[in-house]
């Protein structure tokens, strides 16, 4: 099993550009999450999903969108990138809301 | 919504000493409380968790205690070792609720 795979690992964006962070898991987990982690800070929940077709906002959803058309994939869309979105983004999955299995993270810089 | 406060933000101990990290939560409906360890440049990994029907749980040198009445829970690490140096995060959610909220993190440094 590959676990949770995130792409890209690194990306530099210009202000106003858009991009999608990809996340896929091969563990057949129902729950998936997107967190952001600013330098020296904690993990802030952006969006989460408890199953295909179901998504819900977390603590910091503004400026982001998600979709969950399959159990495996949970892409995170950034529209009109801003410097405040410079962060490390972690995708995670869980079988039923218990232990989270994190991806390696995607480091995004907006200049 | 749920809010999780974690203290202290940094903690420095001598090797062999104990370390205690404390968290409080706001939503009385929360009933799942995990702790994650994140080494520098790595992804967070679960080290122990507790559910609200249990007051204490131990796993070798690590223990977690929960006080539902006061809405706080703590991580205890005994006989600390340099490899325990990392950032530790507490979190809270409802079991199967999905919305897992993390505390701000504690940077633990164990000096040899």
PDB file of C-alpha atoms in Angstrom:
ATOM      1  CA  UNK A   1       0.000   0.000   0.000  1.00  0.00           C
ATOM      2  CA  UNK A   2       1.220   3.482  -0.860  1.00  0.00           C
ATOM      3  CA  UNK A   3      -1.003   5.004   1.841  1.00  0.00           C
ATOM      4  CA  UNK A   4      -1.827   8.682   1.286  1.00  0.00           C
ATOM      5  CA  UNK A   5      -0.132  10.272  -1.717  1.00  0.00           C
ATOM      6  CA  UNK A   6       0.001  14.023  -2.268  1.00  0.00           C
ATOM      7  CA  UNK A   7       1.168  15.862  -5.367  1.00  0.00           C
ATOM      8  CA  UNK A   8       2.955  18.114  -5.968  1.00  0.00           C
ATOM      9  CA  UNK A   9       5.423  18.104  -3.061  1.00  0.00           C
ATOM     10  CA  UNK A  10       6.560  21.658  -3.795  1.00  0.00           C
ATOM     11  CA  UNK A  11       5.001  24.489  -5.788  1.00  0.00           C
ATOM     12  CA  UNK A  12       5.553  28.191  -6.202  1.00  0.00           C
ATOM     13  CA  UNK A  13       2.570  30.245  -7.330  1.00  0.00           C
ATOM     14  CA  UNK A  14       2.173  33.861  -8.285  1.00  0.00           C
ATOM     15  CA  UNK A  15      -0.510  35.950  -6.613  1.00  0.00           C
ATOM     16  CA  UNK A  16      -3.829  35.418  -8.352  1.00  0.00           C
ATOM     17  CA  UNK A  17      -2.955  32.054  -9.916  1.00  0.00           C
ATOM     18  CA  UNK A  18      -4.998  28.944  -9.229  1.00  0.00           C
ATOM     19  CA  UNK A  19      -3.947  25.371  -8.668  1.00  0.00           C
ATOM     20  CA  UNK A  20      -5.128  22.007  -7.396  1.00  0.00           C
ATOM     21  CA  UNK A  21      -3.368  19.911  -4.770  1.00  0.00           C
ATOM     22  CA  UNK A  22      -4.009  16.254  -5.453  1.00  0.00           C
ATOM     23  CA  UNK A  23      -4.565  13.650  -2.732  1.00  0.00           C
ATOM     24  CA  UNK A  24      -5.267   9.978  -3.219  1.00  0.00           C
ATOM     25  CA  UNK A  25      -5.382   7.058  -0.794  1.00  0.00           C
ATOM     26  CA  UNK A  26      -5.412   3.321  -1.439  1.00  0.00           C
ATOM     27  CA  UNK A  27      -6.626   2.150   1.974  1.00  0.00           C
ATOM     28  CA  UNK A  28     -10.358   2.384   1.168  1.00  0.00           C
ATOM     29  CA  UNK A  29     -10.806   4.913   3.960  1.00  0.00           C
ATOM     30  CA  UNK A  30     -14.117   6.750   4.111  1.00  0.00           C
ATOM     31  CA  UNK A  31     -12.847   9.884   5.860  1.00  0.00           C
ATOM     32  CA  UNK A  32     -10.439  12.337   4.261  1.00  0.00           C
ATOM     33  CA  UNK A  33      -9.071  15.685   5.420  1.00  0.00           C
ATOM     34  CA  UNK A  34      -7.071  18.706   4.344  1.00  0.00           C
ATOM     35  CA  UNK A  35      -5.024  20.610   6.928  1.00  0.00           C
ATOM     36  CA  UNK A  36      -2.638  23.508   6.574  1.00  0.00           C
ATOM     37  CA  UNK A  37       0.364  24.067   8.813  1.00  0.00           C
ATOM     38  CA  UNK A  38       2.008  27.479   8.914  1.00  0.00           C
ATOM     39  CA  UNK A  39       5.660  27.663  10.091  1.00  0.00           C
ATOM     40  CA  UNK A  40       5.923  26.869  13.794  1.00  0.00           C
ATOM     41  CA  UNK A  41       2.174  26.563  14.079  1.00  0.00           C
ATOM     42  CA  UNK A  42      -0.434  23.901  14.539  1.00  0.00           C
ATOM     43  CA  UNK A  43      -2.631  22.093  12.054  1.00  0.00           C
ATOM     44  CA  UNK A  44      -5.710  23.965  10.899  1.00  0.00           C
ATOM     45  CA  UNK A  45      -8.561  22.001   9.308  1.00  0.00           C
ATOM     46  CA  UNK A  46      -9.568  23.362   5.896  1.00  0.00           C
ATOM     47  CA  UNK A  47     -12.150  20.824   4.673  1.00  0.00           C
ATOM     48  CA  UNK A  48     -13.046  17.241   5.449  1.00  0.00           C
ATOM     49  CA  UNK A  49     -15.173  14.489   3.961  1.00  0.00           C
ATOM     50  CA  UNK A  50     -16.869  11.509   5.603  1.00  0.00           C
ATOM     51  CA  UNK A  51     -17.532   9.730   2.327  1.00  0.00           C
ATOM     52  CA  UNK A  52     -17.800  10.089  -1.438  1.00  0.00           C
ATOM     53  CA  UNK A  53     -20.107  12.944  -2.360  1.00  0.00           C
ATOM     54  CA  UNK A  54     -19.974  14.522   1.122  1.00  0.00           C
ATOM     55  CA  UNK A  55     -17.748  17.448   2.100  1.00  0.00           C
ATOM     56  CA  UNK A  56     -17.842  19.913   4.965  1.00  0.00           C
ATOM     57  CA  UNK A  57     -16.000  23.050   6.010  1.00  0.00           C
ATOM     58  CA  UNK A  58     -13.333  23.044   8.682  1.00  0.00           C
ATOM     59  CA  UNK A  59     -11.805  25.961  10.581  1.00  0.00           C
ATOM     60  CA  UNK A  60     -10.240  27.879   7.664  1.00  0.00           C
ATOM     61  CA  UNK A  61     -12.144  27.123   4.418  1.00  0.00           C
ATOM     62  CA  UNK A  62     -12.024  30.576   2.809  1.00  0.00           C
ATOM     63  CA  UNK A  63     -10.096  30.641  -0.466  1.00  0.00           C
ATOM     64  CA  UNK A  64     -10.309  26.861  -0.956  1.00  0.00           C
ATOM     65  CA  UNK A  65     -12.673  24.347  -2.536  1.00  0.00           C
ATOM     66  CA  UNK A  66     -12.824  20.558  -2.471  1.00  0.00           C
ATOM     67  CA  UNK A  67     -14.684  17.743  -4.146  1.00  0.00           C
ATOM     68  CA  UNK A  68     -15.024  14.040  -3.321  1.00  0.00           C
ATOM     69  CA  UNK A  69     -16.319  12.172  -6.332  1.00  0.00           C
ATOM     70  CA  UNK A  70     -14.579   8.904  -5.411  1.00  0.00           C
ATOM     71  CA  UNK A  71     -13.502   7.234  -2.176  1.00  0.00           C
ATOM     72  CA  UNK A  72      -9.841   7.434  -3.218  1.00  0.00           C
ATOM     73  CA  UNK A  73      -9.440  11.079  -4.257  1.00  0.00           C
ATOM     74  CA  UNK A  74      -9.874  14.365  -2.393  1.00  0.00           C
ATOM     75  CA  UNK A  75      -8.386  17.276  -4.390  1.00  0.00           C
ATOM     76  CA  UNK A  76      -7.998  20.743  -2.864  1.00  0.00           C
ATOM     77  CA  UNK A  77      -8.492  23.709  -5.188  1.00  0.00           C
ATOM     78  CA  UNK A  78      -6.923  27.107  -4.502  1.00  0.00           C
ATOM     79  CA  UNK A  79      -8.540  29.946  -6.415  1.00  0.00           C
ATOM     80  CA  UNK A  80      -6.814  33.339  -6.724  1.00  0.00           C
ATOM     81  CA  UNK A  81      -3.768  32.448  -4.621  1.00  0.00           C
ATOM     82  CA  UNK A  82      -2.731  34.953  -1.957  1.00  0.00           C
ATOM     83  CA  UNK A  83       0.501  35.214   0.118  1.00  0.00           C
ATOM     84  CA  UNK A  84      -1.556  34.213   3.192  1.00  0.00           C
ATOM     85  CA  UNK A  85      -1.969  30.771   1.599  1.00  0.00           C
ATOM     86  CA  UNK A  86       1.771  30.102   1.802  1.00  0.00           C
ATOM     87  CA  UNK A  87       1.892  27.003   3.970  1.00  0.00           C
ATOM     88  CA  UNK A  88       2.470  23.264   4.146  1.00  0.00           C
ATOM     89  CA  UNK A  89      -0.669  21.359   3.229  1.00  0.00           C
ATOM     90  CA  UNK A  90      -1.332  17.900   4.630  1.00  0.00           C
ATOM     91  CA  UNK A  91      -3.920  15.496   3.330  1.00  0.00           C
ATOM     92  CA  UNK A  92      -5.005  12.684   5.652  1.00  0.00           C
ATOM     93  CA  UNK A  93      -7.396   9.759   5.652  1.00  0.00           C
ATOM     94  CA  UNK A  94      -9.086   7.673   8.327  1.00  0.00           C
ATOM     95  CA  UNK A  95     -11.207   4.521   8.217  1.00  0.00           C
ATOM     96  CA  UNK A  96     -13.955   5.945  10.437  1.00  0.00           C
ATOM     97  CA  UNK A  97     -12.862   9.148  12.141  1.00  0.00           C
ATOM     98  CA  UNK A  98     -10.227   7.596  14.416  1.00  0.00           C
ATOM     99  CA  UNK A  99      -6.518   7.507  13.626  1.00  0.00           C
ATOM    100  CA  UNK A 100      -5.485   9.828  10.812  1.00  0.00           C
ATOM    101  CA  UNK A 101      -2.931   8.674   8.256  1.00  0.00           C
ATOM    102  CA  UNK A 102      -1.150  11.689   6.803  1.00  0.00           C
ATOM    103  CA  UNK A 103       0.493  12.217   3.462  1.00  0.00           C
ATOM    104  CA  UNK A 104       4.019  13.667   3.271  1.00  0.00           C
ATOM    105  CA  UNK A 105       2.754  17.192   2.766  1.00  0.00           C
ATOM    106  CA  UNK A 106       2.818  19.744  -0.047  1.00  0.00           C
ATOM    107  CA  UNK A 107       4.828  22.930   0.455  1.00  0.00           C
ATOM    108  CA  UNK A 108       3.185  25.879  -1.302  1.00  0.00           C
ATOM    109  CA  UNK A 109       4.711  29.336  -1.649  1.00  0.00           C
ATOM    110  CA  UNK A 110       2.719  32.250  -3.056  1.00  0.00           C
ATOM    111  CA  UNK A 111       4.792  35.212  -4.244  1.00  0.00           C
TER     112      UNK A 111
ATOM    113  CA  UNK B   1     -17.451  24.807  17.178  1.00  0.00           C
ATOM    114  CA  UNK B   2     -14.705  22.906  18.948  1.00  0.00           C
ATOM    115  CA  UNK B   3     -11.681  24.803  20.233  1.00  0.00           C
ATOM    116  CA  UNK B   4      -8.593  23.084  21.656  1.00  0.00           C
ATOM    117  CA  UNK B   5      -6.033  24.930  23.758  1.00  0.00           C
ATOM    118  CA  UNK B   6      -2.624  23.352  24.430  1.00  0.00           C
ATOM    119  CA  UNK B   7       0.073  24.280  26.956  1.00  0.00           C
ATOM    120  CA  UNK B   8       2.956  24.819  27.177  1.00  0.00           C
ATOM    121  CA  UNK B   9       4.066  25.843  23.690  1.00  0.00           C
ATOM    122  CA  UNK B  10       7.659  24.804  24.457  1.00  0.00           C
ATOM    123  CA  UNK B  11       9.009  22.376  27.036  1.00  0.00           C
ATOM    124  CA  UNK B  12      12.624  21.526  27.799  1.00  0.00           C
ATOM    125  CA  UNK B  13      13.535  18.601  30.065  1.00  0.00           C
ATOM    126  CA  UNK B  14      16.630  16.616  30.975  1.00  0.00           C
ATOM    127  CA  UNK B  15      16.913  13.083  29.695  1.00  0.00           C
ATOM    128  CA  UNK B  16      15.220  10.732  32.131  1.00  0.00           C
ATOM    129  CA  UNK B  17      12.825  13.350  33.490  1.00  0.00           C
ATOM    130  CA  UNK B  18       9.067  13.299  32.909  1.00  0.00           C
ATOM    131  CA  UNK B  19       7.196  15.633  30.580  1.00  0.00           C
ATOM    132  CA  UNK B  20       3.545  16.676  30.839  1.00  0.00           C
ATOM    133  CA  UNK B  21       1.531  18.469  28.157  1.00  0.00           C
ATOM    134  CA  UNK B  22      -1.995  19.693  28.874  1.00  0.00           C
ATOM    135  CA  UNK B  23      -4.978  20.409  26.639  1.00  0.00           C
ATOM    136  CA  UNK B  24      -8.460  21.783  27.202  1.00  0.00           C
ATOM    137  CA  UNK B  25     -11.407  21.516  24.828  1.00  0.00           C
ATOM    138  CA  UNK B  26     -14.634  23.450  24.544  1.00  0.00           C
ATOM    139  CA  UNK B  27     -17.236  21.071  23.048  1.00  0.00           C
ATOM    140  CA  UNK B  28     -18.645  18.792  25.753  1.00  0.00           C
ATOM    141  CA  UNK B  29     -19.870  16.436  22.987  1.00  0.00           C
ATOM    142  CA  UNK B  30     -16.281  15.574  21.985  1.00  0.00           C
ATOM    143  CA  UNK B  31     -15.387  12.034  22.960  1.00  0.00           C
ATOM    144  CA  UNK B  32     -12.213  11.161  21.066  1.00  0.00           C
ATOM    145  CA  UNK B  33      -8.832  12.618  22.074  1.00  0.00           C
ATOM    146  CA  UNK B  34      -5.712  11.607  20.136  1.00  0.00           C
ATOM    147  CA  UNK B  35      -2.103  12.757  20.476  1.00  0.00           C
ATOM    148  CA  UNK B  36       0.221  13.104  17.499  1.00  0.00           C
ATOM    149  CA  UNK B  37       3.994  13.423  17.309  1.00  0.00           C
ATOM    150  CA  UNK B  38       5.623  15.349  14.486  1.00  0.00           C
ATOM    151  CA  UNK B  39       9.367  15.161  13.995  1.00  0.00           C
ATOM    152  CA  UNK B  40      11.081  17.967  12.109  1.00  0.00           C
ATOM    153  CA  UNK B  41      10.144  17.917   8.437  1.00  0.00           C
ATOM    154  CA  UNK B  42       7.956  14.835   8.836  1.00  0.00           C
ATOM    155  CA  UNK B  43       4.247  14.112   8.835  1.00  0.00           C
ATOM    156  CA  UNK B  44       2.325  13.836  12.141  1.00  0.00           C
ATOM    157  CA  UNK B  45       1.866  10.323  13.489  1.00  0.00           C
ATOM    158  CA  UNK B  46      -0.512   9.029  16.128  1.00  0.00           C
ATOM    159  CA  UNK B  47       1.177   7.986  19.368  1.00  0.00           C
ATOM    160  CA  UNK B  48      -1.816   7.362  21.655  1.00  0.00           C
ATOM    161  CA  UNK B  49      -5.519   8.130  21.846  1.00  0.00           C
ATOM    162  CA  UNK B  50      -8.294   7.913  24.423  1.00  0.00           C
ATOM    163  CA  UNK B  51     -12.061   7.797  24.246  1.00  0.00           C
ATOM    164  CA  UNK B  52     -14.379   9.355  26.768  1.00  0.00           C
ATOM    165  CA  UNK B  53     -15.425   6.086  28.379  1.00  0.00           C
ATOM    166  CA  UNK B  54     -11.874   5.695  29.692  1.00  0.00           C
ATOM    167  CA  UNK B  55     -10.085   7.936  32.230  1.00  0.00           C
ATOM    168  CA  UNK B  56      -6.516   6.835  31.582  1.00  0.00           C
ATOM    169  CA  UNK B  57      -4.591   4.845  29.016  1.00  0.00           C
ATOM    170  CA  UNK B  58      -0.938   3.776  29.059  1.00  0.00           C
ATOM    171  CA  UNK B  59       1.442   2.499  26.414  1.00  0.00           C
ATOM    172  CA  UNK B  60       4.941   1.852  27.750  1.00  0.00           C
ATOM    173  CA  UNK B  61       6.407   5.286  28.651  1.00  0.00           C
ATOM    174  CA  UNK B  62       3.408   7.236  27.391  1.00  0.00           C
ATOM    175  CA  UNK B  63       0.121   7.800  29.193  1.00  0.00           C
ATOM    176  CA  UNK B  64      -2.916   9.977  28.593  1.00  0.00           C
ATOM    177  CA  UNK B  65      -5.433  11.064  31.225  1.00  0.00           C
ATOM    178  CA  UNK B  66      -8.885  12.531  30.610  1.00  0.00           C
ATOM    179  CA  UNK B  67     -11.105  14.596  32.883  1.00  0.00           C
ATOM    180  CA  UNK B  68     -14.446  14.990  31.077  1.00  0.00           C
ATOM    181  CA  UNK B  69     -15.973  17.109  33.811  1.00  0.00           C
ATOM    182  CA  UNK B  70     -13.223  19.703  33.539  1.00  0.00           C
ATOM    183  CA  UNK B  71     -12.848  19.166  29.773  1.00  0.00           C
ATOM    184  CA  UNK B  72      -9.125  18.640  29.862  1.00  0.00           C
ATOM    185  CA  UNK B  73      -6.709  15.866  28.987  1.00  0.00           C
ATOM    186  CA  UNK B  74      -2.969  15.439  29.382  1.00  0.00           C
ATOM    187  CA  UNK B  75      -0.049  13.560  27.858  1.00  0.00           C
ATOM    188  CA  UNK B  76       2.568  12.143  30.220  1.00  0.00           C
ATOM    189  CA  UNK B  77       5.937  10.909  28.984  1.00  0.00           C
ATOM    190  CA  UNK B  78       8.159   9.222  31.558  1.00  0.00           C
ATOM    191  CA  UNK B  79      11.892   8.508  31.352  1.00  0.00           C
ATOM    192  CA  UNK B  80      12.283  10.875  28.422  1.00  0.00           C
ATOM    193  CA  UNK B  81      14.902  10.152  25.780  1.00  0.00           C
ATOM    194  CA  UNK B  82      16.493  12.443  23.147  1.00  0.00           C
ATOM    195  CA  UNK B  83      14.432  10.720  20.442  1.00  0.00           C
ATOM    196  CA  UNK B  84      11.282  12.007  22.191  1.00  0.00           C
ATOM    197  CA  UNK B  85      12.262  15.504  21.001  1.00  0.00           C
ATOM    198  CA  UNK B  86       9.520  16.603  18.576  1.00  0.00           C
ATOM    199  CA  UNK B  87       6.346  18.666  18.372  1.00  0.00           C
ATOM    200  CA  UNK B  88       3.345  17.060  20.054  1.00  0.00           C
ATOM    201  CA  UNK B  89      -0.248  17.889  19.142  1.00  0.00           C
ATOM    202  CA  UNK B  90      -3.421  17.089  21.008  1.00  0.00           C
ATOM    203  CA  UNK B  91      -6.761  16.976  19.210  1.00  0.00           C
ATOM    204  CA  UNK B  92     -10.459  16.450  19.877  1.00  0.00           C
ATOM    205  CA  UNK B  93     -13.501  15.287  17.958  1.00  0.00           C
ATOM    206  CA  UNK B  94     -16.644  13.230  18.197  1.00  0.00           C
ATOM    207  CA  UNK B  95     -16.032   9.586  17.335  1.00  0.00           C
ATOM    208  CA  UNK B  96     -17.109   9.138  13.707  1.00  0.00           C
ATOM    209  CA  UNK B  97     -17.887  12.853  13.618  1.00  0.00           C
ATOM    210  CA  UNK B  98     -14.965  13.576  11.306  1.00  0.00           C
ATOM    211  CA  UNK B  99     -14.125  17.114  12.387  1.00  0.00           C
ATOM    212  CA  UNK B 100     -10.801  16.632  14.207  1.00  0.00           C
ATOM    213  CA  UNK B 101      -9.489  19.898  15.692  1.00  0.00           C
ATOM    214  CA  UNK B 102      -5.860  20.201  16.795  1.00  0.00           C
ATOM    215  CA  UNK B 103      -4.222  22.194  19.553  1.00  0.00           C
ATOM    216  CA  UNK B 104      -1.401  24.610  18.779  1.00  0.00           C
ATOM    217  CA  UNK B 105       1.384  22.120  19.520  1.00  0.00           C
ATOM    218  CA  UNK B 106       4.142  21.735  22.115  1.00  0.00           C
ATOM    219  CA  UNK B 107       7.775  21.642  21.079  1.00  0.00           C
ATOM    220  CA  UNK B 108       9.472  19.181  23.426  1.00  0.00           C
ATOM    221  CA  UNK B 109      13.246  19.239  23.725  1.00  0.00           C
ATOM    222  CA  UNK B 110      14.985  16.463  25.676  1.00  0.00           C
ATOM    223  CA  UNK B 111      18.547  17.380  26.578  1.00  0.00           C
ATOM    224  CA  UNK B 112      21.056  14.538  26.979  1.00  0.00           C
TER     225      UNK B 112
END
